[in-house]
Amino acid sequence: MIRLERLSKVFGTVTAVDGVDMEVPEGEVCVLLGPSGCGKTTTMKMINRLIAPSAGKIFIGGRDTAGQDDVALRRSIGYVIQQIGLFPNKTIEDNICVVPDLLGWPRRKSRERAAELLSLVNLDPALFLRRYPKELSGGQQQRVGVVRALAADPPVLLMDEPFGAIDPINREVIQDEFMKLQAALRKTVIFVSHDIDEAVKMASRIAIFRDGRLVQYDRPDDILAHPKDAFVADFVGQDRTLKRLRLVRVEEAMMADPPRVQAEDTLDTAVALMREHGHGSVVMVGPRGRARGQVRLEAADGRRGLVGENHEPLPGTVLVGDDLRTAVARMFEHDVTWLACVDADGFYKGYVTQRGITHLLGATYGKRS
Amino acid sequence: METFAFMVANWPVILQRMGEHVSLVGAAILIAIATGVPIGIAITANRKAADAVLYAASIMITIPSIALFGLLIPILSLIGQGIGYLPALVALVLYSQLPIIRNTYTAITNVDPALREAARGMGMTTAQRLREVEIPIALPVIVSGVRNAVVLSIAIAAIATYIGAGGLGTFISRGISQTDIRQLLTGAISVSALAIAADAALLGLQRLLTSPGLRIR
Ligand SMILES: Nc1ncnc2c1ncn2[C@@H]1O[C@H](COP(=O)(O)OP(=O)(O)OP(=O)(O)O)[C@@H](O)[C@H]1O
Ligand SMILES: [Mg+2]
C-alpha cells in the first residue's frame, strides 16, 4: 500500500533520512520507532509531502506521490499531530468536517459523519459537537484529533506521536480505543512513536530507525525475540522478554488436550491419572467439558470417594485468547505455578505452567541469537 | 456654560463638521485596512521584508502631522490637489499603516505553528489556511490595531483643518485664531467624544467578530 524506495532527506549538512526502503501492506499499522532526531517525523512528512524528499520515491497504492497534486494528496491522507492542532476558532463539528468541507461534501453528509465518528470514540455528539476545543480535556481533544483525520475516510493515516501528550493512564485507554477503531476500519497506518511499549501494543510492524537509517523492520515479536544488533536490543530494553508476554497468546504456550476427570469418577481414578502424567492436580470438568474445579494429589491420595464430593475450587483460570502477561499476573495473584485455560464459554482447553512460559520465550531466543 | 450655549445654538454646524470628520477618517481607515492588512499578512512570509516595512511604518508615525501635510502639499500639487481633502486622506492612510500592519503581522505570526502544520497537512491551500484558520484567530488583534488607527486618525484629522480639509478641527483653529474659548472647547469636546464613541463601537465589533472558541479560557 505504501512503499518507500531509497528515500532520503538532507537538510543542509544533516542527513535526516538516509536511503530508507520499506513497504507497509494495506490495513497494517507500521510504527516508526527510534530515539529523538533519528528521522521518524521527517520520513512521515515526506509521505504527505509536507517535506519534499531529497532523493527516492514514495508510492501509495502503486502511484508515485511525486507526480500528484500536493493538496489533493494531503486530503486523501489522514494526519494526526502530537500537538493535536484542533482549530480553536471552530467548533468540534467544524473541526471534524475540515477535510470533507475542503472536498466539497454535502453539509448534511459531513455533519452526520462527524456525529457518527464522535460516538465511535465514546464522546456524546449531543454534548460535544457544538463545543469549542478549549472546552474539552486533553484526552477528549486527542480523540477528536484522531476522528478528524478519519472524517473523509482516507485509506492512509499518518500519526506523529498522537498520544504523546497524554498521561499514561489515559494513553492506554485511547490506545485501546484506537485499536478497536482500527480493527473495524483497517486503515493503513504509519505511526511515529518513541515508546517501545506503545509500539509493541499497536504495531503490526515496527521500523526501528537510527541516525536516519532503517535498522530493522519486522513484526513486534520478531523485534523483541531477535533484535538485529546491539542498538536494537538496547533500544527495546533489557526487559524485552517481559514485553513479549504481551504479544504471545496463552494458546501458544498452553498444553492442549490435558487429562481431566468428571464428578462421577472416583478419587482413585483421579490419583492414577495424576501419577500417570506426573501432575500435582487435575481439573474436574462438567458433563459438557466446562472447567468446574480441581482435585489435588496431596489431598486425594489415600482417600476414597467420588471426585464430585471431594473437589476444590480452581485457583484461577485464564482465557485462551489472553496474553501471557495476564496469565503470569494471575499466577502471581493466586500464588500458583499453573492455570487452567478456558475458552470464552468456559470449556476446559488446556493448562499453562510457569515452566512452559519460560521455555517458550527462551526457545524463540535460541532460534537466532 | 457659555460653551454649552454655543453648542446648542450651533448644533447643525457641529453635525456638519462631525460628518466631514467621520467621512474623512472613515475613508482613510477603509483604505488603510485594505492596504495594511494584506501587507501585514504578506510580510509574515519574509522576516527581512517584515523588519523593513515595520521600520518604515514606525518612522512614518514619528513625522509630526503638520510636517507631513507640508510635505504632501508640493507632491499633490502636481495633480492640482495640494490642499483640502486629498492630502488629509493620504496622511491619515499613512499614519494608520503602523498600527494595522504591526497588529496584523504580530497576530498572524503568533498563530500556533502546530495549527499551520495541521492545516497544511490536511490539504488546505495557503488562501484557505488564511481564511479558515489564521485570519479568524488573528482577527481580535487586527481589529484592536484598527481601533488604535481610528483613534489616532480622529485626533490627527482635527489638525487637517489647517490644510483646508474641514472637520471638527475647524472649531479649534477658529477658536485659537479668534481667541474664542467656546469654539475651542466645542472642537476639543466633540473630537474626544467622537474618538470615545468610535472606540467603543469598534470594541463591540471586535467582540462580535471574535469566535466564541477564542473567548473561552
Ligand atoms: N527543517 C529542518 N531543518 C534542518 N534540520 C532538520 C529539519 N527538520 C529536521 N531536521 C533534523 O533532521 C533530523 C531528524 O529530525 P526528525 O524531526 O525527523 O526526528 P524525529 O525522529 O522525529 O525526532 P523526535 O523523536 O525528537 O521527534 C534531526 O537531526 C533534526 O535536527
Ligand atoms: Mg518527531
Coordinates of C-alpha atoms and ligand atoms in Angstrom, one line a residue:
Chain A
M1 CA 0.0 0.0 0.0
I2 CA 2.8 2.4 1.0
R3 CA 6.2 1.9 -0.5
L4 CA 9.3 3.9 0.2
E5 CA 12.2 3.5 -2.2
R6 CA 15.6 4.6 -1.3
L7 CA 14.1 7.6 0.4
S8 CA 16.5 10.3 1.6
K9 CA 16.3 13.8 3.0
V10 CA 19.2 16.1 3.5
F11 CA 18.8 19.4 5.5
G12 CA 21.9 21.4 4.7
T13 CA 24.6 19.2 6.2
V14 CA 22.3 17.0 8.2
T15 CA 21.2 13.8 6.6
A16 CA 17.9 13.3 8.4
V17 CA 16.7 10.3 6.4
D18 CA 19.2 8.1 4.6
G19 CA 18.1 5.7 1.9
V20 CA 15.1 4.1 3.6
D21 CA 13.4 1.2 1.8
M22 CA 10.2 -0.2 3.2
E23 CA 6.8 -1.3 2.4
V24 CA 3.6 -1.2 4.5
P25 CA 0.9 -3.6 3.4
E26 CA -2.7 -2.5 3.3
G27 CA -4.5 -2.5 6.6
E28 CA -1.4 -2.7 8.8
V29 CA -0.1 -0.4 11.5
C30 CA 3.5 0.4 11.0
V31 CA 5.2 2.1 13.9
L32 CA 8.3 4.2 13.2
L33 CA 10.4 3.9 16.3
G34 CA 13.7 5.3 17.4
P35 CA 15.5 7.8 19.6
S36 CA 15.0 11.6 19.2
G37 CA 16.3 13.0 16.0
C38 CA 16.5 9.7 14.1
G39 CA 14.3 10.9 11.3
K40 CA 10.9 9.5 12.1
T41 CA 9.0 12.7 11.7
T42 CA 10.9 13.6 8.5
T43 CA 10.1 10.2 7.0
M44 CA 6.4 10.6 7.8
K45 CA 6.2 14.2 6.5
M46 CA 7.7 13.1 3.2
I47 CA 4.7 10.8 2.7
N48 CA 2.2 13.6 2.6
R49 CA 4.9 15.9 1.1
L50 CA 5.0 18.4 3.9
I51 CA 8.7 17.8 3.3
A52 CA 9.9 17.2 -0.2
P53 CA 12.3 14.2 -0.4
S54 CA 15.9 14.9 -1.5
A55 CA 16.0 11.6 -3.2
G56 CA 14.0 8.4 -3.6
K57 CA 10.3 7.7 -4.2
I58 CA 7.1 7.2 -2.4
F59 CA 4.3 5.1 -3.8
I60 CA 0.8 5.0 -2.3
G61 CA -1.4 2.4 -3.7
G62 CA 1.1 1.9 -6.5
R63 CA 1.1 5.6 -7.5
D64 CA 4.2 7.7 -7.3
T65 CA 3.3 10.7 -5.0
A66 CA 5.7 13.0 -6.7
G67 CA 3.5 13.3 -9.7
Q68 CA 0.4 14.1 -7.8
D69 CA -1.0 17.5 -6.7
D70 CA 0.2 18.0 -3.1
V71 CA -3.1 19.5 -1.8
A72 CA -5.2 16.7 -3.3
L73 CA -2.7 14.1 -2.0
R74 CA -2.9 15.5 1.6
R75 CA -6.7 15.5 1.5
S76 CA -6.6 11.8 0.8
I77 CA -4.3 11.1 3.8
G78 CA -5.4 11.4 7.4
Y79 CA -3.0 13.3 9.5
V80 CA -2.7 13.5 13.3
I81 CA 0.0 15.5 15.0
Q82 CA 1.3 15.4 18.6
Q83 CA 0.1 18.9 19.4
I84 CA -3.4 17.8 18.2
G85 CA -3.8 21.1 16.3
L86 CA -7.6 21.5 16.7
F87 CA -8.6 24.9 15.3
P88 CA -9.7 26.9 18.4
N89 CA -11.9 29.2 16.3
K90 CA -14.0 26.2 15.1
T91 CA -16.5 24.0 16.9
I92 CA -15.7 20.3 17.3
E93 CA -18.1 19.6 14.5
D94 CA -16.4 22.0 12.1
N95 CA -13.0 20.8 13.1
I96 CA -14.0 17.2 12.2
C97 CA -15.5 18.4 8.9
V98 CA -12.5 20.3 7.7
V99 CA -11.4 17.8 5.1
P100 CA -14.9 16.9 4.0
D101 CA -15.7 20.6 3.6
L102 CA -12.5 21.1 1.6
L103 CA -13.6 18.2 -0.6
G104 CA -17.0 19.8 -1.0
W105 CA -19.1 17.1 0.6
P106 CA -22.7 18.0 1.1
R107 CA -23.1 19.6 4.5
R108 CA -25.6 17.0 5.8
K109 CA -23.4 14.1 4.9
S110 CA -20.4 15.6 6.6
R111 CA -22.2 16.6 9.8
E112 CA -23.8 13.2 10.1
R113 CA -20.4 11.7 9.7
A114 CA -19.0 13.9 12.4
A115 CA -21.6 12.8 14.9
E116 CA -21.1 9.1 13.9
L117 CA -17.3 9.4 14.4
L118 CA -17.6 11.1 17.8
S119 CA -19.7 8.3 19.1
L120 CA -17.1 5.8 17.9
V121 CA -14.6 7.3 20.4
N122 CA -17.2 7.5 23.2
L123 CA -17.9 11.2 23.0
D124 CA -21.6 12.0 23.1
P125 CA -22.3 14.0 19.9
A126 CA -25.2 15.9 21.5
L127 CA -22.8 17.1 24.1
F128 CA -19.6 17.8 22.1
L129 CA -20.4 18.8 18.5
R130 CA -21.1 22.4 19.4
R131 CA -18.3 22.8 21.8
Y132 CA -15.0 24.5 21.1
P133 CA -11.7 22.7 21.6
K134 CA -10.9 24.7 24.7
E135 CA -13.9 23.2 26.4
L136 CA -12.5 19.7 26.1
S137 CA -9.9 17.9 28.2
G138 CA -6.6 16.9 26.6
G139 CA -7.7 13.3 26.1
Q140 CA -11.0 14.4 24.6
Q141 CA -9.2 16.7 22.2
Q142 CA -6.8 14.0 21.2
R143 CA -9.8 11.7 20.4
V144 CA -11.2 14.5 18.2
G145 CA -7.8 14.9 16.6
V146 CA -7.9 11.2 15.5
V147 CA -11.5 11.3 14.4
R148 CA -10.9 14.5 12.4
A149 CA -8.2 12.6 10.5
L150 CA -10.7 9.9 9.7
A151 CA -13.5 12.2 8.6
A152 CA -13.1 11.9 4.9
D153 CA -12.4 8.1 5.2
P154 CA -8.9 8.2 3.8
P155 CA -7.2 4.9 3.2
V156 CA -4.0 6.0 4.8
L157 CA -3.4 7.6 8.2
L158 CA -0.3 9.3 9.4
M159 CA 0.1 9.8 13.1
D160 CA 3.0 11.6 14.7
E161 CA 3.2 10.7 18.4
P162 CA -0.5 11.2 18.6
F163 CA -0.8 10.1 22.2
G164 CA 2.5 11.5 23.4
A165 CA 0.9 14.5 25.3
I166 CA -1.5 12.4 27.3
D167 CA -0.9 11.0 30.8
P168 CA -0.1 7.2 30.9
I169 CA -3.4 6.0 32.2
N170 CA -5.5 7.9 29.6
R171 CA -2.9 7.0 26.9
E172 CA -3.7 3.3 27.5
V173 CA -7.4 3.9 27.2
I174 CA -7.0 5.9 24.0
Q175 CA -4.6 3.3 22.5
D176 CA -7.2 0.6 23.2
E177 CA -9.9 2.7 21.6
F178 CA -7.8 3.3 18.6
M179 CA -7.0 -0.3 18.2
K180 CA -10.7 -1.1 18.3
L181 CA -11.4 1.5 15.7
Q182 CA -8.5 0.3 13.6
A183 CA -9.8 -3.3 13.8
A184 CA -13.0 -2.1 12.3
L185 CA -11.7 0.4 9.7
R186 CA -8.5 -1.4 8.6
K187 CA -6.6 1.7 7.6
T188 CA -3.0 1.6 6.5
V189 CA -1.4 3.5 9.4
I190 CA 2.0 4.9 9.8
F191 CA 2.5 5.8 13.4
V192 CA 5.5 7.6 14.9
S193 CA 6.5 6.8 18.5
H194 CA 9.5 6.6 20.7
D195 CA 7.8 4.4 23.2
I196 CA 8.6 0.8 22.7
D197 CA 5.6 -0.3 24.8
E198 CA 3.3 1.7 22.7
A199 CA 4.9 0.2 19.5
V200 CA 4.6 -3.3 20.7
K201 CA 1.0 -2.8 21.6
M202 CA -0.1 -1.0 18.4
A203 CA 2.1 -2.3 15.6
S204 CA 1.7 -5.0 13.0
R205 CA 5.2 -4.0 12.1
I206 CA 7.9 -1.9 13.7
A207 CA 10.5 0.0 11.8
I208 CA 13.5 0.9 14.0
F209 CA 15.5 4.0 12.9
R210 CA 18.9 5.1 13.9
D211 CA 20.5 8.3 12.5
G212 CA 18.2 8.4 9.5
R213 CA 18.7 4.7 8.6
L214 CA 16.2 1.9 8.9
V215 CA 17.9 -0.6 11.1
Q216 CA 15.3 -3.3 11.5
Y217 CA 11.8 -3.7 10.0
D218 CA 9.9 -6.7 11.5
R219 CA 6.9 -7.9 13.3
P220 CA 6.9 -6.8 17.0
D221 CA 7.5 -10.3 18.4
D222 CA 10.5 -10.7 16.0
I223 CA 12.0 -7.4 17.0
L224 CA 11.7 -8.4 20.7
A225 CA 12.9 -12.0 20.2
H226 CA 15.6 -11.4 17.6
P227 CA 16.9 -7.8 17.8
K228 CA 19.2 -7.4 14.8
D229 CA 22.1 -5.7 16.7
A230 CA 23.1 -4.3 20.0
F231 CA 21.5 -1.0 19.2
V232 CA 18.1 -2.5 18.7
A233 CA 18.5 -4.8 21.7
D234 CA 19.4 -1.9 23.8
F235 CA 16.6 0.3 22.4
V236 CA 13.9 -2.3 23.0
G237 CA 15.2 -2.7 26.5
Q238 CA 16.6 -5.2 29.0
D239 CA 13.1 -6.4 29.8
R240 CA 12.2 -7.2 26.2
T241 CA 11.2 -10.7 27.3
L242 CA 8.7 -9.3 29.6
K243 CA 7.4 -7.1 26.8
R244 CA 6.9 -10.2 24.7
L245 CA 4.5 -11.5 27.3
R246 CA 2.0 -9.0 25.9
L247 CA 2.4 -10.4 22.4
V248 CA 2.1 -14.1 22.9
R249 CA -1.3 -15.6 23.5
V250 CA -2.0 -18.2 26.2
E251 CA -2.9 -20.6 23.4
E252 CA 0.6 -20.7 22.1
A253 CA 2.1 -21.6 25.5
M254 CA -0.7 -24.0 26.5
M255 CA -0.6 -27.8 26.8
A256 CA -3.7 -28.8 25.0
D257 CA -5.7 -32.0 25.5
P258 CA -5.0 -32.2 29.2
P259 CA -6.0 -35.0 31.4
R260 CA -9.4 -34.4 33.2
V261 CA -11.8 -36.1 35.5
Q262 CA -15.6 -35.8 36.0
A263 CA -17.7 -35.6 39.1
E264 CA -18.7 -39.3 39.0
D265 CA -15.1 -40.6 38.7
T266 CA -13.6 -42.0 41.8
L267 CA -10.6 -40.4 43.6
D268 CA -8.6 -43.5 42.8
T269 CA -9.1 -42.8 39.1
A270 CA -8.0 -39.1 39.6
V271 CA -4.9 -40.1 41.6
A272 CA -3.9 -42.7 39.0
L273 CA -4.3 -40.1 36.2
M274 CA -2.2 -37.6 38.1
R275 CA 0.5 -40.2 38.8
E276 CA 0.5 -41.2 35.1
H277 CA 1.1 -37.6 34.0
G278 CA 3.3 -36.6 36.9
H279 CA 0.9 -33.8 37.8
G280 CA 0.1 -32.5 41.3
S281 CA -3.5 -31.8 40.4
V282 CA -6.2 -32.5 37.8
V283 CA -9.1 -30.4 36.6
M284 CA -12.6 -31.6 37.1
V285 CA -14.9 -30.8 34.1
G286 CA -18.7 -30.8 33.9
P287 CA -20.7 -33.1 31.6
R288 CA -20.0 -31.0 28.5
G289 CA -16.4 -30.2 29.3
R290 CA -16.6 -26.9 31.3
A291 CA -13.9 -26.5 33.9
R292 CA -15.5 -26.8 37.3
G293 CA -12.9 -27.5 39.9
Q294 CA -9.8 -29.4 40.7
V295 CA -8.5 -32.4 42.7
R296 CA -5.1 -32.1 44.3
L297 CA -2.9 -35.2 44.6
E298 CA -1.9 -34.2 48.1
A299 CA -5.5 -34.0 49.3
A300 CA -6.8 -37.0 47.4
D301 CA -4.1 -39.6 47.9
G302 CA -5.2 -42.4 50.1
R303 CA -8.8 -41.2 50.4
R304 CA -11.8 -42.9 48.9
G305 CA -14.9 -41.3 47.4
L306 CA -16.0 -39.5 44.3
V307 CA -14.4 -36.6 42.7
G308 CA -17.7 -34.7 42.8
E309 CA -17.7 -34.8 46.6
N310 CA -14.1 -34.0 47.1
H311 CA -13.1 -31.4 44.6
E312 CA -11.8 -28.0 45.4
P313 CA -12.4 -24.7 43.6
L314 CA -9.9 -23.9 40.8
P315 CA -7.3 -21.3 42.0
G316 CA -7.6 -19.4 38.8
T317 CA -8.3 -19.6 35.1
V318 CA -7.2 -17.7 32.1
L319 CA -8.8 -17.3 28.7
V320 CA -7.0 -19.0 25.8
G321 CA -7.1 -15.6 23.9
D322 CA -5.5 -13.6 26.8
D323 CA -1.8 -12.7 26.5
L324 CA 0.8 -14.3 28.7
R325 CA 1.1 -11.1 30.7
T326 CA -2.4 -11.7 32.0
A327 CA -1.6 -15.3 32.7
V328 CA 1.6 -14.6 34.6
A329 CA -0.1 -11.8 36.6
R330 CA -2.9 -14.2 37.6
M331 CA -0.3 -16.9 38.7
F332 CA 1.3 -14.3 41.0
E333 CA -2.0 -13.2 42.2
H334 CA -3.1 -16.7 43.2
D335 CA 0.4 -17.9 44.1
V336 CA 0.2 -20.9 41.8
T337 CA 2.5 -22.2 39.1
W338 CA -0.1 -23.3 36.7
L339 CA -3.5 -22.1 35.4
A340 CA -6.4 -23.9 33.7
C341 CA -7.1 -22.3 30.3
V342 CA -10.7 -22.0 29.2
D343 CA -12.4 -20.6 26.1
A344 CA -15.0 -17.8 26.2
D345 CA -17.7 -20.3 27.0
G346 CA -15.8 -21.8 29.9
F347 CA -14.8 -25.0 28.2
Y348 CA -11.5 -26.5 29.5
K349 CA -8.9 -26.3 26.8
G350 CA -5.6 -26.9 28.5
Y351 CA -3.2 -25.5 31.0
V352 CA -0.2 -23.2 31.2
T353 CA 2.7 -23.5 33.6
Q354 CA 5.4 -21.0 34.6
R355 CA 7.9 -23.5 33.2
G356 CA 6.1 -23.7 29.9
I357 CA 6.1 -19.9 29.5
T358 CA 9.7 -19.6 30.4
H359 CA 10.5 -22.4 28.0
L360 CA 8.5 -20.8 25.1
L361 CA 10.1 -17.4 25.5
G362 CA 13.6 -19.0 25.8
A363 CA 13.1 -21.2 22.8
T364 CA 12.5 -18.4 20.4
Y365 CA 15.6 -16.6 21.6
G366 CA 17.6 -19.8 20.9
K367 CA 16.5 -19.9 17.3
R368 CA 18.6 -17.0 16.0
S369 CA 20.8 -15.5 18.7
Chain B
M1 CA -22.0 77.1 30.3
E2 CA -21.2 79.6 27.6
T3 CA -19.7 76.7 25.6
F4 CA -22.8 74.6 26.1
A5 CA -25.0 77.5 24.9
F6 CA -22.7 77.8 21.9
M7 CA -23.0 74.1 21.1
V8 CA -26.8 74.2 21.4
A9 CA -27.0 77.2 19.2
N10 CA -24.7 75.8 16.6
W11 CA -25.6 72.1 16.5
P12 CA -26.3 72.0 12.8
V13 CA -22.8 73.2 12.0
I14 CA -21.3 70.9 14.6
L15 CA -23.1 68.0 12.9
Q16 CA -21.9 69.0 9.5
R17 CA -18.3 69.2 10.7
M18 CA -18.7 65.9 12.5
G19 CA -19.9 64.4 9.2
E20 CA -16.8 65.7 7.4
H21 CA -14.6 64.4 10.1
V22 CA -16.2 61.0 10.1
S23 CA -16.2 60.6 6.3
L24 CA -12.5 61.6 6.1
V25 CA -11.5 59.2 8.9
G26 CA -13.8 56.5 7.7
A27 CA -12.4 56.7 4.1
A28 CA -8.9 56.7 5.4
I29 CA -9.4 53.7 7.7
L30 CA -11.1 51.7 4.9
I31 CA -8.2 52.3 2.6
A32 CA -5.7 51.7 5.4
I33 CA -7.3 48.3 6.2
A34 CA -7.4 47.4 2.5
T35 CA -3.7 48.1 2.3
G36 CA -2.3 47.4 5.8
V37 CA -3.9 44.0 6.4
P38 CA -2.6 42.4 3.2
I39 CA 0.8 44.0 3.7
G40 CA 0.8 42.7 7.3
I41 CA 0.0 39.2 6.1
A42 CA 2.4 39.3 3.1
I43 CA 5.4 40.2 5.3
T44 CA 4.9 37.2 7.5
A45 CA 6.5 35.2 4.7
N46 CA 9.7 37.1 4.9
R47 CA 11.5 38.2 8.1
K48 CA 13.7 40.8 6.4
A49 CA 10.8 42.4 4.5
A50 CA 8.8 42.5 7.7
D51 CA 11.6 44.3 9.6
A52 CA 11.9 46.8 6.7
V53 CA 8.2 47.5 6.4
L54 CA 7.6 47.8 10.1
Y55 CA 10.6 50.1 10.4
A56 CA 9.4 52.4 7.6
A57 CA 5.9 52.5 9.2
S58 CA 7.3 53.4 12.6
I59 CA 9.3 56.2 11.0
M60 CA 6.2 57.4 9.3
I61 CA 4.3 57.7 12.5
T62 CA 7.0 59.9 14.1
I63 CA 6.7 62.6 11.5
P64 CA 4.7 65.4 13.0
S65 CA 1.4 65.7 11.2
I66 CA 1.9 69.4 10.3
A67 CA 5.2 68.5 8.7
L68 CA 3.6 65.6 6.8
F69 CA 0.9 67.9 5.5
G70 CA 3.6 70.3 4.4
L71 CA 5.4 67.5 2.6
L72 CA 2.3 66.4 0.8
I73 CA 1.3 69.8 -0.4
P74 CA 4.0 70.1 -3.1
I75 CA 3.7 66.5 -4.2
L76 CA -0.1 66.5 -4.5
S77 CA 0.0 70.0 -6.1
L78 CA 1.4 68.2 -9.2
I79 CA -2.1 66.9 -9.7
G80 CA -3.7 70.0 -8.5
Q81 CA -4.8 68.6 -5.1
G82 CA -2.2 70.3 -2.9
I83 CA -4.7 71.3 -0.2
G84 CA -8.0 70.1 1.0
Y85 CA -9.4 66.6 1.3
L86 CA -6.8 64.5 -0.6
P87 CA -3.6 65.4 1.4
A88 CA -5.5 64.9 4.6
L89 CA -6.7 61.5 3.4
V90 CA -3.3 60.4 2.3
A91 CA -1.7 61.5 5.6
L92 CA -4.3 59.6 7.6
V93 CA -3.8 56.5 5.5
L94 CA -0.1 56.7 6.1
Y95 CA -0.4 57.2 9.8
S96 CA -2.8 54.3 10.1
Q97 CA -0.5 51.8 8.5
L98 CA 1.7 51.2 11.5
P99 CA -0.9 50.0 14.0
I100 CA -2.7 48.0 11.4
I101 CA 0.3 46.4 9.7
R102 CA 2.0 45.7 13.1
N103 CA -1.0 44.1 14.7
T104 CA -1.8 42.0 11.6
Y105 CA 1.8 40.9 11.4
T106 CA 2.1 40.1 15.1
A107 CA -1.2 38.3 15.2
I108 CA -0.5 36.1 12.2
T109 CA 3.0 35.2 13.3
N110 CA 1.7 34.4 16.8
V111 CA -0.7 31.7 15.4
D112 CA 0.4 28.4 16.8
P113 CA 2.7 26.8 14.2
A114 CA 1.0 23.4 15.0
L115 CA -2.2 24.8 13.7
R116 CA -0.5 25.9 10.5
E117 CA 1.0 22.5 10.1
A118 CA -2.3 20.7 10.8
A119 CA -4.0 23.0 8.2
R120 CA -1.3 22.3 5.6
G121 CA -1.2 18.6 6.4
M122 CA -5.0 18.3 5.9
G123 CA -4.7 19.8 2.5
M124 CA -5.6 23.4 2.8
T125 CA -4.2 25.8 0.3
T126 CA -2.4 29.0 1.6
A127 CA -5.5 31.0 0.9
Q128 CA -7.8 28.5 2.6
R129 CA -5.4 28.4 5.6
L130 CA -5.5 32.2 5.9
R131 CA -9.3 32.3 5.6
E132 CA -10.2 29.4 7.8
V133 CA -7.6 29.5 10.4
E134 CA -5.1 32.3 10.6
I135 CA -7.2 35.4 10.0
P136 CA -10.1 34.3 12.2
I137 CA -7.6 33.6 15.0
A138 CA -5.7 36.9 14.4
L139 CA -8.9 38.9 14.0
P140 CA -9.3 40.3 17.5
V141 CA -5.7 41.6 17.5
I142 CA -6.1 43.0 13.9
V143 CA -9.3 44.8 15.0
S144 CA -7.6 46.2 18.0
G145 CA -5.0 47.7 15.6
V146 CA -7.8 49.2 13.6
R147 CA -9.1 50.8 16.8
N148 CA -5.8 52.3 17.5
A149 CA -5.7 53.7 14.0
V150 CA -9.2 55.1 14.2
V151 CA -8.5 57.0 17.5
L152 CA -5.2 58.2 16.1
S153 CA -6.8 59.4 12.8
I154 CA -9.6 61.2 14.6
A155 CA -7.1 63.2 16.5
I156 CA -4.9 63.9 13.5
A157 CA -7.8 64.8 11.3
A158 CA -8.5 67.6 13.7
I159 CA -5.2 69.2 12.5
A160 CA -6.1 68.7 8.9
T161 CA -8.3 71.7 9.1
Y162 CA -5.1 73.8 8.6
I163 CA -4.8 72.4 5.0
G164 CA -8.4 73.1 4.3
A165 CA -9.9 69.6 4.9
G166 CA -12.7 70.9 7.2
G167 CA -13.9 68.7 10.0
L168 CA -14.2 69.3 13.8
G169 CA -10.7 70.8 13.8
T170 CA -12.2 74.0 12.3
F171 CA -13.7 74.9 15.6
I172 CA -10.3 74.5 17.2
S173 CA -8.4 76.5 14.7
R174 CA -11.0 79.3 14.7
G175 CA -11.1 79.2 18.5
I176 CA -7.4 79.8 18.5
S177 CA -7.2 82.5 15.9
Q178 CA -10.3 84.3 17.3
T179 CA -9.3 83.6 20.9
D180 CA -12.8 82.2 21.4
I181 CA -12.7 79.6 24.2
R182 CA -16.3 78.4 23.3
Q183 CA -15.3 77.3 19.8
L184 CA -12.0 75.8 21.1
L185 CA -13.8 73.7 23.7
T186 CA -16.6 72.7 21.3
G187 CA -14.0 71.4 18.9
A188 CA -12.0 69.6 21.6
I189 CA -15.0 68.1 23.3
S190 CA -16.6 66.8 20.1
V191 CA -13.3 65.3 18.8
S192 CA -12.9 63.5 22.2
A193 CA -16.5 62.3 22.2
L194 CA -16.1 61.1 18.6
A195 CA -13.0 59.2 19.5
I196 CA -14.5 57.6 22.5
A197 CA -17.7 56.6 20.7
A198 CA -15.8 55.2 17.7
D199 CA -13.5 53.2 20.0
A200 CA -16.5 51.8 21.9
A201 CA -18.3 50.8 18.7
L202 CA -15.2 49.1 17.4
L203 CA -14.7 47.2 20.7
G204 CA -18.2 45.9 20.2
L205 CA -17.4 44.9 16.7
Q206 CA -14.2 43.2 17.9
R207 CA -16.2 41.1 20.4
L208 CA -18.7 40.3 17.7
L209 CA -16.1 39.1 15.2
T210 CA -14.2 37.0 17.8
S211 CA -15.0 33.3 17.5
P212 CA -16.6 32.1 20.8
G213 CA -13.9 29.4 20.8
L214 CA -11.2 32.1 21.2
R215 CA -13.0 33.9 24.0
I216 CA -13.3 30.9 26.3
R217 CA -10.4 30.5 28.6
Ligands
LIG1 N1 13.7 21.7 8.9 C1 14.8 21.2 9.3 N2 16.0 21.8 9.0 C2 17.2 21.3 9.4 N3 17.3 20.1 10.1 C3 16.1 19.4 10.3 C4 14.9 19.9 10.0 N4 13.9 19.1 10.4 C5 14.6 18.1 11.0 N5 15.9 18.3 11.0 C6 16.9 17.4 11.5 O1 16.7 16.1 11.0 C7 16.9 15.1 11.9 C8 15.7 14.2 12.0 O2 14.6 15.0 12.5 P1 13.2 14.4 12.8 O3 12.3 15.5 13.2 O4 12.8 13.6 11.7 O5 13.5 13.5 14.1 P2 12.5 12.5 14.9 O6 12.9 11.2 14.7 O7 11.1 12.8 14.5 O8 12.8 13.0 16.4 P3 11.8 13.2 17.6 O9 11.6 11.9 18.2 O10 12.6 14.1 18.5 O11 10.6 13.9 17.1 C9 17.3 15.8 13.2 O12 18.7 15.8 13.3 C10 16.8 17.2 13.0 O13 17.6 18.1 13.7
MG2 MG 9.4 13.8 15.6

